[in-house]
Amino acid sequence: MEAKINPTEVGKKLRLQGSEIVVVQASNGKTITCAKQGSVLVPIDKVAIYAMGKVKKYPEEELRQLQELKQKDRKRFDASRENEWRLKEIKNLKHNYERSQEMFESIKKSGLADSVDGISTIIAHLLFVGEEVDVQSPVRHPSKLEGPLGNLKVLSTWTVLPDGMRYLSSLNIIPKKENEQ
Amino acid sequence: MNINELLILTEDQIDYSSLPENTLEQLAFSDELFIATSALTELSMRNSPCAASVAWEILSHAHGDHHLQARAVEVLFEVNRQRAMDWMEQQVPECELFMLNAIMELIIENESDFKFEPGLSITHLIIERLAEFDEETRFPHPAAKSSFLKHFGYLRAGFAVSAHHLAA
């Protein structure tokens, strides 16, 4: 999984907008690069990778072969548990990949792009939303981001870290219905 | 790590295989849908008894998005075929097109389970619903539609005959 956009460029843009870039360390030792404004933290990858359709594609051909084996030679497919495990694993990758693609489709429809500007615009919106949310326990917050071609429906979930920072724990872009303007 | 500590991570930063089942269960119901999908899959890979109940909760409360729900119906079908089929039979006549597509893909993969009752009536319902769409719709995917008709298209003739008899 890799962002096409250089995170440093996004950082520069966000700094120009008055935000800082900080690194948060999780208790398993993983580090998370976040945009910070006041007491709000937005992990950059949730936008730059997951929402921008950058979740790695699943092995489509391997999925097709496993499904074909299951359909045509069930006995052989069932003979190795590895086949079933791998099938489950690839289906998981497929659903997460498709969700990421769908989010990006919605972003494109609103007129925003997978660019420094597009990513910074969404992060700036989330930093604003985080300030507005009244959080004592994890809370879901719907918001609308005005893009050049239309509104983007955003559903964010916020949690309060032990140091009191409001942290974006989930980001969902709600797809527009086919007949929705 | 507790649930709040896990939810600050991204989906690829979590080692699901190291987590206890009750934590996976909580993650599967979280709003972080990439993590929820992977946690549900981990329960299924462990053949955990709670995989079926978590999948059922997701479906019956329409939790999360249609990608998580599509994964949930796959998991439910692995562990409780009858319950999954009952749910599909209820959903097929009116569900959104993405879910119809997901159900069709599941049926194609498990063709032998849908050639006879109780699965056969679900395939009949799908054939009936497919007649509503032209080639232009995004869902069902043209590939899924053509593969479904390749496997079950013979039912169309039977359906037409039954409808004719009913009308008469």
CSV table of C-alpha atoms in Angstrom, one decimal:
chain,number,residue,atom,x,y,z
A,1,MET,CA,0.0,0.0,0.0
A,2,GLU,CA,1.6,3.2,-1.1
A,3,ALA,CA,0.4,6.8,-1.5
A,4,LYS,CA,1.3,8.2,-5.0
A,5,ILE,CA,1.4,11.6,-3.4
A,6,ASN,CA,4.6,12.5,-1.5
A,7,PRO,CA,3.5,12.9,2.2
A,8,THR,CA,6.1,15.7,2.6
A,9,GLU,CA,4.2,17.8,0.0
A,10,VAL,CA,0.9,17.2,1.8
A,11,GLY,CA,2.7,18.2,5.0
A,12,LYS,CA,4.0,21.4,3.4
A,13,LYS,CA,0.5,22.3,2.2
A,14,LEU,CA,-1.1,21.6,5.6
A,15,ARG,CA,1.6,23.7,7.4
A,16,LEU,CA,0.7,26.5,5.0
A,17,GLN,CA,-2.9,26.1,6.2
A,18,GLY,CA,-1.8,26.3,9.8
A,19,SER,CA,-1.6,22.6,10.8
A,20,GLU,CA,1.4,20.7,12.0
A,21,ILE,CA,2.6,17.2,11.1
A,22,VAL,CA,3.3,14.9,14.1
A,23,VAL,CA,4.1,11.3,14.6
A,24,VAL,CA,1.9,9.3,17.1
A,25,GLN,CA,3.3,6.1,18.5
A,26,ALA,CA,0.8,3.3,19.1
A,27,SER,CA,1.3,0.9,22.0
A,28,ASN,CA,2.4,-1.9,19.6
A,29,GLY,CA,5.3,0.3,18.5
A,30,LYS,CA,3.7,1.3,15.1
A,31,THR,CA,4.0,4.9,14.2
A,32,ILE,CA,1.2,7.0,12.6
A,33,THR,CA,1.9,10.3,10.8
A,34,CYS,CA,-0.9,12.7,11.6
A,35,ALA,CA,-2.0,16.2,10.8
A,36,LYS,CA,-2.5,18.2,14.0
A,37,GLN,CA,-4.4,21.4,14.6
A,38,GLY,CA,-5.2,22.4,18.1
A,39,SER,CA,-6.4,19.3,19.9
A,40,VAL,CA,-7.3,17.4,16.8
A,41,LEU,CA,-5.3,14.6,15.1
A,42,VAL,CA,-6.1,13.2,11.6
A,43,PRO,CA,-4.0,10.2,10.5
A,44,ILE,CA,-2.8,11.1,7.0
A,45,ASP,CA,-2.9,7.5,5.6
A,46,LYS,CA,-6.7,7.2,6.3
A,47,VAL,CA,-7.1,9.9,3.7
A,48,ALA,CA,-4.1,9.6,1.4
A,49,ILE,CA,-4.3,5.8,1.1
A,50,TYR,CA,-7.6,4.3,2.2
A,51,ALA,CA,-10.0,7.1,0.9
A,52,MET,CA,-7.9,7.7,-2.2
A,53,GLY,CA,-8.3,4.2,-3.6
A,54,LYS,CA,-4.7,3.2,-2.8
A,55,VAL,CA,-5.5,-0.1,-1.0
A,56,LYS,CA,-3.4,-2.7,-2.8
A,57,LYS,CA,-5.4,-4.7,-5.4
A,58,TYR,CA,-6.2,-8.3,-4.5
A,59,PRO,CA,-4.7,-11.1,-6.7
A,60,GLU,CA,-7.6,-11.3,-9.1
A,61,GLU,CA,-6.2,-14.2,-11.2
A,62,GLU,CA,-5.5,-16.3,-8.1
A,63,LEU,CA,-9.1,-15.6,-6.9
A,64,ARG,CA,-10.5,-16.7,-10.2
A,65,GLN,CA,-8.4,-19.9,-10.2
A,66,LEU,CA,-9.4,-20.9,-6.7
A,67,GLN,CA,-13.1,-20.2,-7.4
A,68,GLU,CA,-12.9,-22.2,-10.6
A,69,LEU,CA,-11.3,-25.1,-8.7
A,70,LYS,CA,-14.0,-25.0,-6.0
A,71,GLN,CA,-16.7,-25.0,-8.7
A,72,LYS,CA,-15.3,-27.7,-10.9
A,73,ASP,CA,-13.4,-30.0,-8.6
A,74,ARG,CA,-14.7,-29.6,-5.1
A,75,LYS,CA,-13.0,-32.7,-3.9
A,76,ARG,CA,-9.6,-31.5,-4.9
A,77,PHE,CA,-10.4,-28.0,-3.5
A,78,ASP,CA,-11.4,-29.4,-0.1
A,79,ALA,CA,-8.4,-31.8,0.1
A,80,SER,CA,-6.2,-28.9,1.1
A,81,ARG,CA,-7.3,-26.5,3.9
A,82,GLU,CA,-4.8,-24.0,2.4
A,83,ASN,CA,-7.2,-23.4,-0.5
A,84,GLU,CA,-10.1,-22.4,1.7
A,85,TRP,CA,-7.9,-20.2,3.9
A,86,ARG,CA,-6.4,-18.5,0.9
A,87,LEU,CA,-9.8,-17.9,-0.7
A,88,LYS,CA,-11.0,-16.3,2.5
A,89,GLU,CA,-7.9,-14.1,2.7
A,90,ILE,CA,-8.2,-12.9,-0.9
A,91,LYS,CA,-11.9,-12.2,-0.5
A,92,ASN,CA,-11.0,-10.0,2.5
A,93,LEU,CA,-8.5,-8.1,0.3
A,94,LYS,CA,-11.1,-7.8,-2.4
A,95,HIS,CA,-13.7,-6.2,-0.2
A,96,ASN,CA,-11.2,-3.8,1.3
A,97,TYR,CA,-9.8,-2.9,-2.1
A,98,GLU,CA,-13.3,-2.3,-3.5
A,99,ARG,CA,-14.3,-0.2,-0.5
A,100,SER,CA,-11.2,2.0,-1.1
A,101,GLN,CA,-12.0,2.3,-4.8
A,102,GLU,CA,-15.6,3.2,-4.1
A,103,MET,CA,-14.5,6.0,-1.7
A,104,PHE,CA,-12.2,7.4,-4.3
A,105,GLU,CA,-15.0,7.3,-6.9
A,106,SER,CA,-17.2,9.4,-4.6
A,107,ILE,CA,-14.2,11.8,-4.1
A,108,LYS,CA,-13.7,12.2,-7.8
A,109,LYS,CA,-17.4,12.8,-8.4
A,110,SER,CA,-17.2,15.7,-6.0
A,111,GLY,CA,-14.5,17.2,-8.1
A,112,LEU,CA,-11.6,16.5,-5.8
A,113,ALA,CA,-8.6,14.6,-7.0
A,114,ASP,CA,-5.8,12.3,-5.7
A,115,SER,CA,-3.5,15.2,-5.4
A,116,VAL,CA,-1.8,17.3,-2.7
A,117,ASP,CA,-4.7,19.7,-2.9
A,118,GLY,CA,-7.4,17.0,-2.8
A,119,ILE,CA,-5.8,15.3,0.2
A,120,SER,CA,-5.1,18.5,2.0
A,121,THR,CA,-8.7,19.7,1.4
A,122,ILE,CA,-10.2,16.6,3.0
A,123,ILE,CA,-7.7,16.6,5.9
A,124,ALA,CA,-8.4,20.3,6.6
A,125,HIS,CA,-12.2,19.5,6.6
A,126,LEU,CA,-11.6,16.7,9.1
A,127,LEU,CA,-9.4,18.9,11.3
A,128,PHE,CA,-12.3,21.4,11.4
A,129,VAL,CA,-14.9,18.7,12.1
A,130,GLY,CA,-12.8,17.3,14.9
A,131,GLU,CA,-12.8,20.7,16.6
A,132,GLU,CA,-16.6,20.8,16.4
A,133,VAL,CA,-17.3,17.4,17.7
A,134,ASP,CA,-18.2,17.1,21.4
A,135,VAL,CA,-16.5,13.8,22.4
A,136,GLN,CA,-16.6,12.0,25.7
A,137,SER,CA,-16.8,8.6,24.1
A,138,PRO,CA,-16.3,7.5,20.5
A,139,VAL,CA,-18.8,9.4,18.4
A,140,ARG,CA,-19.9,9.2,14.8
A,141,HIS,CA,-20.1,12.5,13.0
A,142,PRO,CA,-21.7,13.1,9.6
A,143,SER,CA,-20.5,16.1,7.6
A,144,LYS,CA,-20.5,17.5,4.1
A,145,LEU,CA,-17.4,18.7,2.3
A,146,GLU,CA,-18.1,21.0,-0.7
A,147,GLY,CA,-16.1,19.9,-3.7
A,148,PRO,CA,-15.8,21.8,-7.0
A,149,LEU,CA,-18.5,19.5,-8.6
A,150,GLY,CA,-20.7,18.6,-5.6
A,151,ASN,CA,-20.9,17.7,-1.9
A,152,LEU,CA,-18.9,14.8,-0.4
A,153,LYS,CA,-20.7,13.0,2.4
A,154,VAL,CA,-18.3,12.2,5.1
A,155,LEU,CA,-18.8,10.0,8.2
A,156,SER,CA,-16.0,10.3,10.7
A,157,THR,CA,-15.6,8.6,14.1
A,158,TRP,CA,-13.6,10.3,16.8
A,159,THR,CA,-12.0,9.0,19.9
A,160,VAL,CA,-10.2,10.8,22.8
A,161,LEU,CA,-6.7,9.8,23.4
A,162,PRO,CA,-5.3,9.6,27.0
A,163,ASP,CA,-3.6,13.0,26.5
A,164,GLY,CA,-7.0,14.5,25.6
A,165,MET,CA,-6.4,14.8,21.9
A,166,ARG,CA,-9.3,14.1,19.6
A,167,TYR,CA,-8.2,11.4,17.1
A,168,LEU,CA,-10.0,10.4,13.9
A,169,SER,CA,-10.4,6.7,14.3
A,170,SER,CA,-12.5,6.0,11.2
A,171,LEU,CA,-13.3,7.7,8.0
A,172,ASN,CA,-16.1,6.7,5.6
A,173,ILE,CA,-17.1,8.4,2.4
A,174,ILE,CA,-20.7,7.7,1.8
A,175,PRO,CA,-21.4,6.9,-1.8
A,176,LYS,CA,-24.0,8.9,-3.7
A,177,LYS,CA,-27.0,7.0,-4.7
A,178,GLU,CA,-27.3,6.6,-8.5
A,179,ASN,CA,-30.2,9.2,-8.8
A,180,GLU,CA,-28.8,11.6,-6.2
A,181,GLN,CA,-27.6,15.1,-7.4
B,1,MET,CA,-3.7,-3.7,23.3
B,2,ASN,CA,-7.2,-2.6,24.1
B,3,ILE,CA,-9.8,-1.8,21.4
B,4,ASN,CA,-9.2,2.0,21.5
B,5,GLU,CA,-5.5,1.4,21.1
B,6,LEU,CA,-6.1,-0.8,18.1
B,7,LEU,CA,-8.5,1.6,16.5
B,8,ILE,CA,-6.0,4.3,16.1
B,9,LEU,CA,-4.0,2.1,13.8
B,10,THR,CA,-4.7,1.5,10.1
B,11,GLU,CA,-6.0,-1.9,8.9
B,12,ASP,CA,-2.6,-3.1,7.7
B,13,GLN,CA,-0.9,-2.2,11.0
B,14,ILE,CA,-2.8,-4.8,13.0
B,15,ASP,CA,-1.7,-8.4,13.5
B,16,TYR,CA,-5.1,-10.0,13.6
B,17,SER,CA,-3.8,-13.5,14.2
B,18,SER,CA,-2.4,-12.4,17.6
B,19,LEU,CA,-5.7,-11.0,18.9
B,20,PRO,CA,-8.1,-12.9,21.2
B,21,GLU,CA,-11.6,-13.7,19.8
B,22,ASN,CA,-13.5,-11.2,21.9
B,23,THR,CA,-11.2,-8.4,20.6
B,24,LEU,CA,-11.8,-9.5,17.0
B,25,GLU,CA,-15.5,-9.5,17.7
B,26,GLN,CA,-15.4,-5.9,19.0
B,27,LEU,CA,-13.3,-4.9,16.0
B,28,ALA,CA,-15.8,-6.5,13.6
B,29,PHE,CA,-18.5,-4.2,14.9
B,30,SER,CA,-16.3,-1.1,14.9
B,31,ASP,CA,-16.9,1.9,12.6
B,32,GLU,CA,-13.4,1.4,11.0
B,33,LEU,CA,-14.8,-0.8,8.2
B,34,PHE,CA,-11.4,-1.9,6.8
B,35,ILE,CA,-10.5,-3.2,10.2
B,36,ALA,CA,-14.0,-4.6,10.8
B,37,THR,CA,-13.8,-6.6,7.5
B,38,SER,CA,-10.4,-8.1,8.4
B,39,ALA,CA,-11.4,-8.9,11.9
B,40,LEU,CA,-14.5,-10.8,10.7
B,41,THR,CA,-12.3,-12.7,8.2
B,42,GLU,CA,-9.8,-13.6,11.0
B,43,LEU,CA,-12.7,-15.1,13.0
B,44,SER,CA,-13.8,-17.1,10.0
B,45,MET,CA,-10.2,-18.3,9.3
B,46,ARG,CA,-10.1,-19.6,12.9
B,47,ASN,CA,-13.4,-21.4,12.4
B,48,SER,CA,-14.5,-19.5,15.5
B,49,PRO,CA,-18.0,-20.3,16.8
B,50,CYS,CA,-18.6,-16.6,17.1
B,51,ALA,CA,-17.9,-16.0,13.3
B,52,ALA,CA,-21.5,-17.0,12.5
B,53,SER,CA,-23.1,-14.8,15.2
B,54,VAL,CA,-21.0,-11.8,14.3
B,55,ALA,CA,-21.8,-12.2,10.6
B,56,TRP,CA,-25.5,-12.6,11.5
B,57,GLU,CA,-25.5,-9.4,13.7
B,58,ILE,CA,-23.8,-7.5,10.9
B,59,LEU,CA,-26.5,-8.6,8.4
B,60,SER,CA,-29.5,-8.4,10.6
B,61,HIS,CA,-28.6,-4.8,11.7
B,62,ALA,CA,-27.2,-3.8,8.3
B,63,HIS,CA,-24.1,-2.7,10.2
B,64,GLY,CA,-21.3,-1.0,8.3
B,65,ASP,CA,-21.4,-0.7,4.6
B,66,HIS,CA,-22.3,-3.1,1.8
B,67,HIS,CA,-18.7,-4.4,1.5
B,68,LEU,CA,-18.7,-5.5,5.1
B,69,GLN,CA,-22.2,-7.0,4.7
B,70,ALA,CA,-21.1,-8.8,1.5
B,71,ARG,CA,-18.2,-10.3,3.5
B,72,ALA,CA,-20.6,-11.2,6.3
B,73,VAL,CA,-22.9,-13.2,4.0
B,74,GLU,CA,-19.9,-15.1,2.7
B,75,VAL,CA,-18.8,-15.9,6.3
B,76,LEU,CA,-22.4,-16.9,7.3
B,77,PHE,CA,-22.7,-19.2,4.3
B,78,GLU,CA,-19.5,-21.0,5.3
B,79,VAL,CA,-20.7,-21.7,8.8
B,80,ASN,CA,-24.5,-21.7,8.7
B,81,ARG,CA,-25.7,-22.4,5.2
B,82,GLN,CA,-29.4,-22.5,6.0
B,83,ARG,CA,-29.4,-19.2,7.8
B,84,ALA,CA,-27.5,-17.6,5.0
B,85,MET,CA,-29.9,-19.0,2.4
B,86,ASP,CA,-32.9,-17.8,4.4
B,87,TRP,CA,-31.4,-14.3,4.6
B,88,MET,CA,-30.6,-14.3,0.8
B,89,GLU,CA,-34.1,-15.4,-0.1
B,90,GLN,CA,-35.5,-12.5,1.9
B,91,GLN,CA,-33.1,-10.0,0.4
B,92,VAL,CA,-32.9,-10.9,-3.3
B,93,PRO,CA,-36.3,-9.5,-4.4
B,94,GLU,CA,-35.5,-5.9,-3.2
B,95,CYS,CA,-31.9,-5.6,-2.0
B,96,GLU,CA,-29.6,-3.0,-3.5
B,97,LEU,CA,-27.8,-4.0,-6.7
B,98,PHE,CA,-24.3,-4.3,-5.1
B,99,MET,CA,-25.7,-6.9,-2.7
B,100,LEU,CA,-27.5,-8.7,-5.4
B,101,ASN,CA,-24.2,-8.9,-7.3
B,102,ALA,CA,-22.4,-10.2,-4.1
B,103,ILE,CA,-25.1,-12.9,-3.7
B,104,MET,CA,-24.8,-13.9,-7.3
B,105,GLU,CA,-21.0,-14.3,-7.0
B,106,LEU,CA,-21.5,-16.4,-3.9
B,107,ILE,CA,-24.0,-18.6,-5.7
B,108,ILE,CA,-21.7,-19.1,-8.8
B,109,GLU,CA,-18.8,-20.1,-6.5
B,110,ASN,CA,-21.1,-22.6,-4.7
B,111,GLU,CA,-23.1,-23.7,-7.7
B,112,SER,CA,-23.9,-27.2,-6.5
B,113,ASP,CA,-25.6,-25.8,-3.3
B,114,PHE,CA,-28.1,-23.9,-5.5
B,115,LYS,CA,-29.1,-26.5,-8.0
B,116,PHE,CA,-31.6,-28.0,-5.6
B,117,GLU,CA,-33.9,-26.7,-2.9
B,118,PRO,CA,-33.6,-24.8,-0.7
B,119,GLY,CA,-31.0,-22.9,-2.8
B,120,LEU,CA,-32.9,-23.4,-6.1
B,121,SER,CA,-35.6,-21.0,-5.2
B,122,ILE,CA,-33.1,-18.2,-4.6
B,123,THR,CA,-31.6,-18.7,-8.1
B,124,HIS,CA,-35.2,-18.5,-9.4
B,125,LEU,CA,-35.7,-15.2,-7.6
B,126,ILE,CA,-32.5,-13.9,-9.1
B,127,ILE,CA,-33.4,-14.9,-12.6
B,128,GLU,CA,-36.6,-13.1,-12.2
B,129,ARG,CA,-34.9,-10.0,-10.9
B,130,LEU,CA,-32.2,-10.0,-13.6
B,131,ALA,CA,-35.0,-9.6,-16.2
B,132,GLU,CA,-35.5,-6.0,-14.8
B,133,PHE,CA,-32.0,-4.8,-15.8
B,134,ASP,CA,-30.5,-3.9,-19.2
B,135,GLU,CA,-26.9,-4.4,-20.1
B,136,GLU,CA,-25.9,-0.8,-18.9
B,137,THR,CA,-26.2,-1.2,-15.1
B,138,ARG,CA,-23.0,-1.1,-13.1
B,139,PHE,CA,-24.4,-3.8,-10.8
B,140,PRO,CA,-24.8,-6.7,-11.3
B,141,HIS,CA,-21.4,-6.7,-13.1
B,142,PRO,CA,-21.8,-7.8,-16.7
B,143,ALA,CA,-19.3,-10.6,-16.0
B,144,ALA,CA,-21.3,-11.8,-12.9
B,145,LYS,CA,-24.6,-11.6,-14.9
B,146,SER,CA,-23.2,-13.6,-17.8
B,147,SER,CA,-21.6,-16.2,-15.6
B,148,PHE,CA,-24.8,-16.5,-13.6
B,149,LEU,CA,-26.8,-17.0,-16.7
B,150,LYS,CA,-24.3,-19.5,-18.0
B,151,HIS,CA,-24.7,-21.6,-14.9
B,152,PHE,CA,-28.4,-21.1,-14.3
B,153,GLY,CA,-29.8,-19.6,-17.5
B,154,TYR,CA,-31.7,-22.9,-18.2
B,155,LEU,CA,-34.0,-21.9,-15.4
B,156,ARG,CA,-35.3,-19.0,-17.4
B,157,ALA,CA,-37.2,-21.3,-19.7
B,158,GLY,CA,-38.7,-23.0,-16.7
B,159,PHE,CA,-39.6,-19.7,-15.1
B,160,ALA,CA,-41.4,-18.6,-18.3
B,161,VAL,CA,-43.4,-21.8,-18.5
B,162,SER,CA,-44.4,-21.6,-14.8
B,163,ALA,CA,-45.4,-17.9,-15.2
B,164,HIS,CA,-47.5,-18.9,-18.3
B,165,HIS,CA,-49.2,-21.6,-16.3
B,166,LEU,CA,-49.9,-19.3,-13.4
B,167,ALA,CA,-51.4,-16.7,-15.8
B,168,ALA,CA,-53.6,-19.3,-17.4
